[in-house]
PDB file of C-alpha atoms and ligand atoms in Angstrom:
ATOM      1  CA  UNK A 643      -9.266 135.344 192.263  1.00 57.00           C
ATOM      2  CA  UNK A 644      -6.981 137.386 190.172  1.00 71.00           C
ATOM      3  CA  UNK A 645      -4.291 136.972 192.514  1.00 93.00           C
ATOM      4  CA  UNK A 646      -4.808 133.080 193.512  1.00 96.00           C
ATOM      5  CA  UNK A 647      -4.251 132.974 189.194  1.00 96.00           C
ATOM      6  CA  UNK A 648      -0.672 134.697 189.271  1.00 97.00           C
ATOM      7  CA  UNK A 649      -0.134 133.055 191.992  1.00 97.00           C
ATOM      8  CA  UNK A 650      -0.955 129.611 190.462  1.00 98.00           C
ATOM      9  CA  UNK A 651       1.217 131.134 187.027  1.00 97.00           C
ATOM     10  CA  UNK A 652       4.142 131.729 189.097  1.00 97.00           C
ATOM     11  CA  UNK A 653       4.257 128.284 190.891  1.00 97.00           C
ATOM     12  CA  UNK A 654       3.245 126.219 188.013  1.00 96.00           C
ATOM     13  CA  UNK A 655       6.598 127.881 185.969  1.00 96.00           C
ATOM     14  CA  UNK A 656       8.750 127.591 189.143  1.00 95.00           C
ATOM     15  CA  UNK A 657       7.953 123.638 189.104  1.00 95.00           C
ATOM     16  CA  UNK A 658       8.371 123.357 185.816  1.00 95.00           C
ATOM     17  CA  UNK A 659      11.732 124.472 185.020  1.00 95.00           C
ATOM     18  CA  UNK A 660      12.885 121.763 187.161  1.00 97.00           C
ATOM     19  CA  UNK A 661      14.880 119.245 185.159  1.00 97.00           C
ATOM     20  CA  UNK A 662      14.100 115.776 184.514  1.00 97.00           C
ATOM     21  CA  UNK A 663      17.114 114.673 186.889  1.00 98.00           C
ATOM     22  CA  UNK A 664      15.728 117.235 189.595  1.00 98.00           C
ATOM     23  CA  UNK A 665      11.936 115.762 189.141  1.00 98.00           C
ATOM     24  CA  UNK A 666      14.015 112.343 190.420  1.00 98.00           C
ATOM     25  CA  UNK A 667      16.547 113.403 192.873  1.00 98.00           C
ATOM     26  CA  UNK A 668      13.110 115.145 194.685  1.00 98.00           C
ATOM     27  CA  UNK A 669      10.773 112.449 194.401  1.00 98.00           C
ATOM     28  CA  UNK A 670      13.410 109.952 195.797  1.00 98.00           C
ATOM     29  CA  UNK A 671      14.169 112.561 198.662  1.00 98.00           C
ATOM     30  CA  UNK A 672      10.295 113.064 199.642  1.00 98.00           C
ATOM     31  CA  UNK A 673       9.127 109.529 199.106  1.00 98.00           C
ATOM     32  CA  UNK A 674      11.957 109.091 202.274  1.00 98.00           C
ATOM     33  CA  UNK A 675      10.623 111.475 203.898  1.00 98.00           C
ATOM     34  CA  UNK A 676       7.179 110.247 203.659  1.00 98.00           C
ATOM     35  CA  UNK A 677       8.111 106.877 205.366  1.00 98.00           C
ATOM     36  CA  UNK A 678       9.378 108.055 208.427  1.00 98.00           C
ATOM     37  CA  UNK A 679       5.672 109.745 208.833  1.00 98.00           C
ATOM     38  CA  UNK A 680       4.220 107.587 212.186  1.00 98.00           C
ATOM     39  CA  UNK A 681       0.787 108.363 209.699  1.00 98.00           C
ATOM     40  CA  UNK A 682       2.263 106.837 206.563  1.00 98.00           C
ATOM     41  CA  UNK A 683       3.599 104.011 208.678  1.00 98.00           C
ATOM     42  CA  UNK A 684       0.410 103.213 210.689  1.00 98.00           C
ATOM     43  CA  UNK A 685      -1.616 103.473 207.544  1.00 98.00           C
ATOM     44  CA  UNK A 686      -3.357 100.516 205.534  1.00 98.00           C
ATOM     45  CA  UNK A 687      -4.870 102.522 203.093  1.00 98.00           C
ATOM     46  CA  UNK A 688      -3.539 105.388 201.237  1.00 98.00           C
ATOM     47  CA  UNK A 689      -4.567 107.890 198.266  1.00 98.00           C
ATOM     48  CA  UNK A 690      -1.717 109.000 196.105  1.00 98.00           C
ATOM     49  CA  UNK A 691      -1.691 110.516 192.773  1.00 97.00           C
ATOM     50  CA  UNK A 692      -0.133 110.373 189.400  1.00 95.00           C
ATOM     51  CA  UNK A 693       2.260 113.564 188.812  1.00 95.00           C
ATOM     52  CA  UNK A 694       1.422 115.957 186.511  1.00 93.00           C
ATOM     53  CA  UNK A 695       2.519 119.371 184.878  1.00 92.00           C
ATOM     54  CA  UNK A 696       5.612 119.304 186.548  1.00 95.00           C
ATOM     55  CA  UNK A 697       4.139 118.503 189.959  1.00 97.00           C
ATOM     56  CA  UNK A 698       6.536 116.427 193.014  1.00 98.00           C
ATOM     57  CA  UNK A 699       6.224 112.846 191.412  1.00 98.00           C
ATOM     58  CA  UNK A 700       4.771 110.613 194.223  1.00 98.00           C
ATOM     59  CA  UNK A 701       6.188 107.489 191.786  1.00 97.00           C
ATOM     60  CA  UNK A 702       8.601 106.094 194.335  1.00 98.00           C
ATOM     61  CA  UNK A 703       6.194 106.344 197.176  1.00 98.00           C
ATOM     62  CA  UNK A 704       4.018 104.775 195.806  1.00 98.00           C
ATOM     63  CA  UNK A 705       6.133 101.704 194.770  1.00 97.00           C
ATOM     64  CA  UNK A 706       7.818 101.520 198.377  1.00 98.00           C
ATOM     65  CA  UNK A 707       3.576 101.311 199.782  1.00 98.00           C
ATOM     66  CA  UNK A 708       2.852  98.642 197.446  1.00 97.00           C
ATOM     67  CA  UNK A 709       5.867  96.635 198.377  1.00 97.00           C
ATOM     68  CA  UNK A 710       4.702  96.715 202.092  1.00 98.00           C
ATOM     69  CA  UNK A 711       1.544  95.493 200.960  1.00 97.00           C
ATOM     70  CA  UNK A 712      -0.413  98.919 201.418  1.00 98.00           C
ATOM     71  CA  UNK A 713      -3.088  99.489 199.521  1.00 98.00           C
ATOM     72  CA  UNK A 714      -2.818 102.599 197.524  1.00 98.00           C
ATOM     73  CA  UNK A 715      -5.336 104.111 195.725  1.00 98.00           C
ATOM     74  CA  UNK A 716      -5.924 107.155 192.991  1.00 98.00           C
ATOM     75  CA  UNK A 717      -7.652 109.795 192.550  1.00 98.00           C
ATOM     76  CA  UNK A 718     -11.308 109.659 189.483  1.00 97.00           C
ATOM     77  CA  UNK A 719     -13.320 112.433 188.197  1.00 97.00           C
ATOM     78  CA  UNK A 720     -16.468 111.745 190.402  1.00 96.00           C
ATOM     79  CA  UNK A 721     -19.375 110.421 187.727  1.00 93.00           C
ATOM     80  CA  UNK A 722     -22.114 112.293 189.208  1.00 94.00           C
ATOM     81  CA  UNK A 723     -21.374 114.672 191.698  1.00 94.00           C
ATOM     82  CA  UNK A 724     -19.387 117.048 190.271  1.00 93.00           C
ATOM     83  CA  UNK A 725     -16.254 118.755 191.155  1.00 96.00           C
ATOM     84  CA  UNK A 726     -15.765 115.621 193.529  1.00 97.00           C
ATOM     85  CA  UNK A 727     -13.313 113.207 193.672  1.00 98.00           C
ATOM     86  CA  UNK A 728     -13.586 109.118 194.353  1.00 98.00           C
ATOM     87  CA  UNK A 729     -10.414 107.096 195.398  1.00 98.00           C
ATOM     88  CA  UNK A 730      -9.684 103.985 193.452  1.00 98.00           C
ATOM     89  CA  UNK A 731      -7.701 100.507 194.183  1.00 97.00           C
ATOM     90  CA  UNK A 732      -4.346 100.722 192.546  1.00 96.00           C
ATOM     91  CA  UNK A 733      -2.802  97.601 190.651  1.00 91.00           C
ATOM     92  CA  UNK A 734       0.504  97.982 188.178  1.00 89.00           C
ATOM     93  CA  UNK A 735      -0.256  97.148 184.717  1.00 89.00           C
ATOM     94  CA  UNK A 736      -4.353  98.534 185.761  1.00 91.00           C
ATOM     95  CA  UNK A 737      -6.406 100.084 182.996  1.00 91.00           C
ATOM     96  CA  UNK A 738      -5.931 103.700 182.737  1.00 94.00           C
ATOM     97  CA  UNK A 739      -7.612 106.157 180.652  1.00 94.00           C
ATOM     98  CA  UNK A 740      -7.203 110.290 180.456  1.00 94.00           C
ATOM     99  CA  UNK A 741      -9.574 112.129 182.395  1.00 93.00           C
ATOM    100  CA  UNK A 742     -11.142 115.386 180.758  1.00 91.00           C
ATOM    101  CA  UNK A 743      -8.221 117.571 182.150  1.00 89.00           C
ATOM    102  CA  UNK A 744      -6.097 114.824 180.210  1.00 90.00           C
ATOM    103  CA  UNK A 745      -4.506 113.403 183.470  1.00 91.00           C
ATOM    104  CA  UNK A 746      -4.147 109.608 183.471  1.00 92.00           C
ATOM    105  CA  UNK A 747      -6.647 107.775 186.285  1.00 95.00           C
ATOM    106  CA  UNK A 748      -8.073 104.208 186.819  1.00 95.00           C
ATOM    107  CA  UNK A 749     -10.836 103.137 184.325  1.00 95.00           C
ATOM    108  CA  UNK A 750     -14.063 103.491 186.895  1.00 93.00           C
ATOM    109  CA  UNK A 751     -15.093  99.895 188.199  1.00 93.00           C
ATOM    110  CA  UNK A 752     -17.258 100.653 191.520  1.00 93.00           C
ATOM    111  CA  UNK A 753     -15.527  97.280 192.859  1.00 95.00           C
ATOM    112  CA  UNK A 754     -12.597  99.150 193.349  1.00 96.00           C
ATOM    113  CA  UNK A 755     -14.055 102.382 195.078  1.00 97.00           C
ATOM    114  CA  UNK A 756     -12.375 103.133 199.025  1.00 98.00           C
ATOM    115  CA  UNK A 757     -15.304 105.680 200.826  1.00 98.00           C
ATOM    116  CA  UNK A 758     -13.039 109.019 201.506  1.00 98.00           C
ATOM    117  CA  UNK A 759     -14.035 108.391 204.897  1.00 98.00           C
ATOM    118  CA  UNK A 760     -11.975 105.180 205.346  1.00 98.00           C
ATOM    119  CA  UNK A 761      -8.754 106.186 203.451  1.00 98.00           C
ATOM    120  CA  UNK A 762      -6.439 106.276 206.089  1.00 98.00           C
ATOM    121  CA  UNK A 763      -4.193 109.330 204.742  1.00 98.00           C
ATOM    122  CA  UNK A 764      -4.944 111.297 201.708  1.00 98.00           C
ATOM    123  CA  UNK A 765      -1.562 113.046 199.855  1.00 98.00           C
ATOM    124  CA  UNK A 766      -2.570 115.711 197.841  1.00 98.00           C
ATOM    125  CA  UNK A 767      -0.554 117.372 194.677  1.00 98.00           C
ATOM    126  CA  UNK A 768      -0.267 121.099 194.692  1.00 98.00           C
ATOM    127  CA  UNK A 769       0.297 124.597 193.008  1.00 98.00           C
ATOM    128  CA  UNK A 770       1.411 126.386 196.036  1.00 98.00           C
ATOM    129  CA  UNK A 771       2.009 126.207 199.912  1.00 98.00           C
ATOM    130  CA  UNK A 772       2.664 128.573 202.108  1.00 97.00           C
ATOM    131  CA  UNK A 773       4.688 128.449 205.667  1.00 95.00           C
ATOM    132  CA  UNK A 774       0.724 127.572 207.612  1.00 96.00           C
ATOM    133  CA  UNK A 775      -0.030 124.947 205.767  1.00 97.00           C
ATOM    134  CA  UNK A 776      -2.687 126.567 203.314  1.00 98.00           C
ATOM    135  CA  UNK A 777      -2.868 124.699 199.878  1.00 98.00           C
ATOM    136  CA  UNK A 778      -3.746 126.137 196.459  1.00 98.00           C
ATOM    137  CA  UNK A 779      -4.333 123.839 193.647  1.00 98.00           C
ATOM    138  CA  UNK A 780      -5.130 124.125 190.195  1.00 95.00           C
ATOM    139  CA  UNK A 781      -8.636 125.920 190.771  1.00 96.00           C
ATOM    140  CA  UNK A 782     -11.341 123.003 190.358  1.00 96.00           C
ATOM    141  CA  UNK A 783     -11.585 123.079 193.998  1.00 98.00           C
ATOM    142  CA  UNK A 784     -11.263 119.243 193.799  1.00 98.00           C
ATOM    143  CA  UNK A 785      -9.944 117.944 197.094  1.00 98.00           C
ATOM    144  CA  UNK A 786     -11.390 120.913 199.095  1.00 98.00           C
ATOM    145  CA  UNK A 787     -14.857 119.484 198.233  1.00 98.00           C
ATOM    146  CA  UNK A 788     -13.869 116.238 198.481  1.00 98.00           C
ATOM    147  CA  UNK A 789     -12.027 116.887 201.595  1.00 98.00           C
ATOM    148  CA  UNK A 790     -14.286 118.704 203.307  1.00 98.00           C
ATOM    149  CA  UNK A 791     -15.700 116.152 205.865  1.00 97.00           C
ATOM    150  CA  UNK A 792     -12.427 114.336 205.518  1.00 98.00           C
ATOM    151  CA  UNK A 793     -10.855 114.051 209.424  1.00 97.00           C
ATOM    152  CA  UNK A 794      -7.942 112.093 208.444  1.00 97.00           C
ATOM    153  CA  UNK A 795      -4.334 113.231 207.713  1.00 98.00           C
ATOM    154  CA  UNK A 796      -3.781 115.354 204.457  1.00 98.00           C
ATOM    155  CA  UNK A 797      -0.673 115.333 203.291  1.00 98.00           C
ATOM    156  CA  UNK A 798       0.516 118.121 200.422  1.00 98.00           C
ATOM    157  CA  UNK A 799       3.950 116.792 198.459  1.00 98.00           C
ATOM    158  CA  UNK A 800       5.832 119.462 196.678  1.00 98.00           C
ATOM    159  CA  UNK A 801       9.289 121.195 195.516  1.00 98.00           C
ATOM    160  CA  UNK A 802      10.587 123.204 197.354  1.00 98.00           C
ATOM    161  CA  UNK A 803      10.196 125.920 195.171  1.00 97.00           C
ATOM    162  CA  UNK A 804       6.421 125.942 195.175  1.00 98.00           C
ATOM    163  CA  UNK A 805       6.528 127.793 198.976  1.00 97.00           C
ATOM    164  CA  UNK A 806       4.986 130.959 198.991  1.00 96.00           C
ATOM    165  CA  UNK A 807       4.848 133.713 201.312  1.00 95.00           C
ATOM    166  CA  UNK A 808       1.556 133.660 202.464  1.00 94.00           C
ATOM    167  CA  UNK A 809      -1.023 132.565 200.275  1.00 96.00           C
ATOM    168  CA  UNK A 810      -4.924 134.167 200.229  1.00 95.00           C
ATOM    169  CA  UNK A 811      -6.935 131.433 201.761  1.00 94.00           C
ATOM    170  CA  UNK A 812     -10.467 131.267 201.602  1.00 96.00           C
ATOM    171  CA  UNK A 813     -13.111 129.724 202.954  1.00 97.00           C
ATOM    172  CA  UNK A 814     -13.310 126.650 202.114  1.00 98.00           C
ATOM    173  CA  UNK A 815     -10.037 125.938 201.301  1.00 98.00           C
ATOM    174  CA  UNK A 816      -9.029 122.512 202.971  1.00 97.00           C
ATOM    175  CA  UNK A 817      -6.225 123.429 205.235  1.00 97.00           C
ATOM    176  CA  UNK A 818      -3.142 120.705 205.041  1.00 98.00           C
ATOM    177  CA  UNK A 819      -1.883 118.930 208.162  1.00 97.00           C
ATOM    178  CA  UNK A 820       1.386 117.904 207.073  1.00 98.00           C
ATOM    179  CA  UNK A 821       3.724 119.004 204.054  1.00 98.00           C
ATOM    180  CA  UNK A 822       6.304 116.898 202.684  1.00 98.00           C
ATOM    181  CA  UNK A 823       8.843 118.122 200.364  1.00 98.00           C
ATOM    182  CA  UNK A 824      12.418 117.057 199.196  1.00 98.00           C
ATOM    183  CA  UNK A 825      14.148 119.027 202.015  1.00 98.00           C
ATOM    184  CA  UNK A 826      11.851 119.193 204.609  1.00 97.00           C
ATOM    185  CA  UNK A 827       8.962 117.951 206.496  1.00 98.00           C
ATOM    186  CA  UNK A 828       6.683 120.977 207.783  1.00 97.00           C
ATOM    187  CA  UNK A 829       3.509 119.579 210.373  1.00 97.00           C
ATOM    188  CA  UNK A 830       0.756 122.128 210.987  1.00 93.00           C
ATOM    189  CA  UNK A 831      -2.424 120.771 212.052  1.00 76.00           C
ATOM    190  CA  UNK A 832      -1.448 117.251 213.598  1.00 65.00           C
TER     191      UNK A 832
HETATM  192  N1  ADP B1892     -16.395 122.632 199.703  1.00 61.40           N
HETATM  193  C1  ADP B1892     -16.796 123.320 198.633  1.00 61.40           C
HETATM  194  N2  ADP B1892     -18.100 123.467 198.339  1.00 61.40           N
HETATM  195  C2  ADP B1892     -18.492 124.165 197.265  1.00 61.40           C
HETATM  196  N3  ADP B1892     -17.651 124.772 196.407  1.00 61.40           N
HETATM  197  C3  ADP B1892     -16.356 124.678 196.654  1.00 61.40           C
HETATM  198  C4  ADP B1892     -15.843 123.953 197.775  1.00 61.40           C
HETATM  199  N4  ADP B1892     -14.502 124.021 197.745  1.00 61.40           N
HETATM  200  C5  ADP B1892     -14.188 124.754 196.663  1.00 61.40           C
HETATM  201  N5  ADP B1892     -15.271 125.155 196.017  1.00 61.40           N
HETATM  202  C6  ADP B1892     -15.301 126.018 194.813  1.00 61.40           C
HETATM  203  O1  ADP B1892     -14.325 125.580 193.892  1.00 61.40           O
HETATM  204  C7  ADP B1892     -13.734 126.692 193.245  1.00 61.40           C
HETATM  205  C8  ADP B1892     -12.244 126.548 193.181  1.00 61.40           C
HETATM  206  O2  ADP B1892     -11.707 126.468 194.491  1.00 61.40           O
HETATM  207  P1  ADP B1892     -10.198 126.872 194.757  1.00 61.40           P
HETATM  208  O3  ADP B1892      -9.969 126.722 196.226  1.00 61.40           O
HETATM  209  O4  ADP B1892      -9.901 128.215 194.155  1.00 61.40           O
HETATM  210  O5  ADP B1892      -9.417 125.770 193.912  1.00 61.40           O
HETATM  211  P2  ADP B1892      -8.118 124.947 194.337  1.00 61.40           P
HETATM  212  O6  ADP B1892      -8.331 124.457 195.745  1.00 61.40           O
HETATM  213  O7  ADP B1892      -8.072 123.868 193.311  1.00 61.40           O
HETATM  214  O8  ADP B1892      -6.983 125.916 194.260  1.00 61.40           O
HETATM  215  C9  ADP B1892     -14.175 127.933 194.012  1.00 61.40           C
HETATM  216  O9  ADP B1892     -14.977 128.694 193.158  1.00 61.40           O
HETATM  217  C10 ADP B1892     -14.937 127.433 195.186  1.00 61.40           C
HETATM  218  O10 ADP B1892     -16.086 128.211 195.435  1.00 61.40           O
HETATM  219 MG1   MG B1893      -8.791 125.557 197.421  1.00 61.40          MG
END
């Protein structure tokens, strides 16, 4: 555990000192990326989420699915069950309110709920990757429970800079199929 922490430290400081101009120049690159994905394209409905602590920003993606009429959705602290995640309808201008973490996510309104099961590709944020597609996030364990079942394409977005040798995976870590970052798309598992 010790090491999956200064792990996560040196990751989370490696994203970080990225500039505000870098944060850009790499979510424009990955967002094209992204679209040339036979996945992304063939999708209807896809979960994104909103960048955070320094993390790839999935903005411009996002925009360029809404404009072909895609319906993208974000990740909510599960109400009941948790450590699990439920995927929301996205609309600009929606209500958002911080989470307990503080990150930004839809107000709750069941109306809007997608069952994991029929989200057509999930992209998942990230503390580290490593060259097999093993993902380590911030330590809730969120999307590896929420995941779990999932037999859809996951899809990690990240710097560059967030690659690490060869990370400790355990158990029931949720292994990714594809990562996208600003140079380079890497495709393990599909
Ligand atoms: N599918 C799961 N079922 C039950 N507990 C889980 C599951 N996935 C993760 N956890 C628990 O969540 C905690 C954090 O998981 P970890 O993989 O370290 O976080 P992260 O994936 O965010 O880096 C661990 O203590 C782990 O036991
Ligand atoms: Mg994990």
């Amino acid at each position: 555990m010790n090491d999956r922490n200064q792990i996560r430290r040196w990751a989370r400081e490696q994203r970080r000192a990225l500039s505000p101009q870098q944060q850009q120049n790499a979510a424009t690159a990955t967002a094209k990326h992204a679209l040339t994905l036979p996945e992304v394209a063939k999708a209807k409905t896809l979960a994104l989420y909103l960048a955070n602590d320094g993390e790839l920003d999935p903005e411009p993606l996002l925009h360029s699915l809404l404009a072909q009429a895609k319906s993208v959705l974000l990740p909510v602290l599960h109400p009941f069950h948790q450590g699990q995640l439920l995927f929301l309808r996205y609309r600009p201008g929606q209500d958002m309110s911080a989470n307990r973490f503080g990150i930004p996510e839809p107000v709750l309104d069941v109306q809007q709920v997608v069952p994991t099961h029929a989200v057509d590709v999930v992209f998942t944020p990230l503390v580290a990757f490593d060259d097999a597609g093993h993902r380590l996030g911030m330590g809730g364990g969120f999307y590896d429970r929420t995941l779990e079942r999932y037999q859809g394409p996951i899809i990690g977005l990240a710097h560059d800079c967030q690659q690490h040798p060869a990370l400790p995976a355990e158990s029931w870590d949720k292994p990714l199929g594809i990562i996208v970052t600003p140079k380079a798309i890497k495709r393990f598992r599909c």
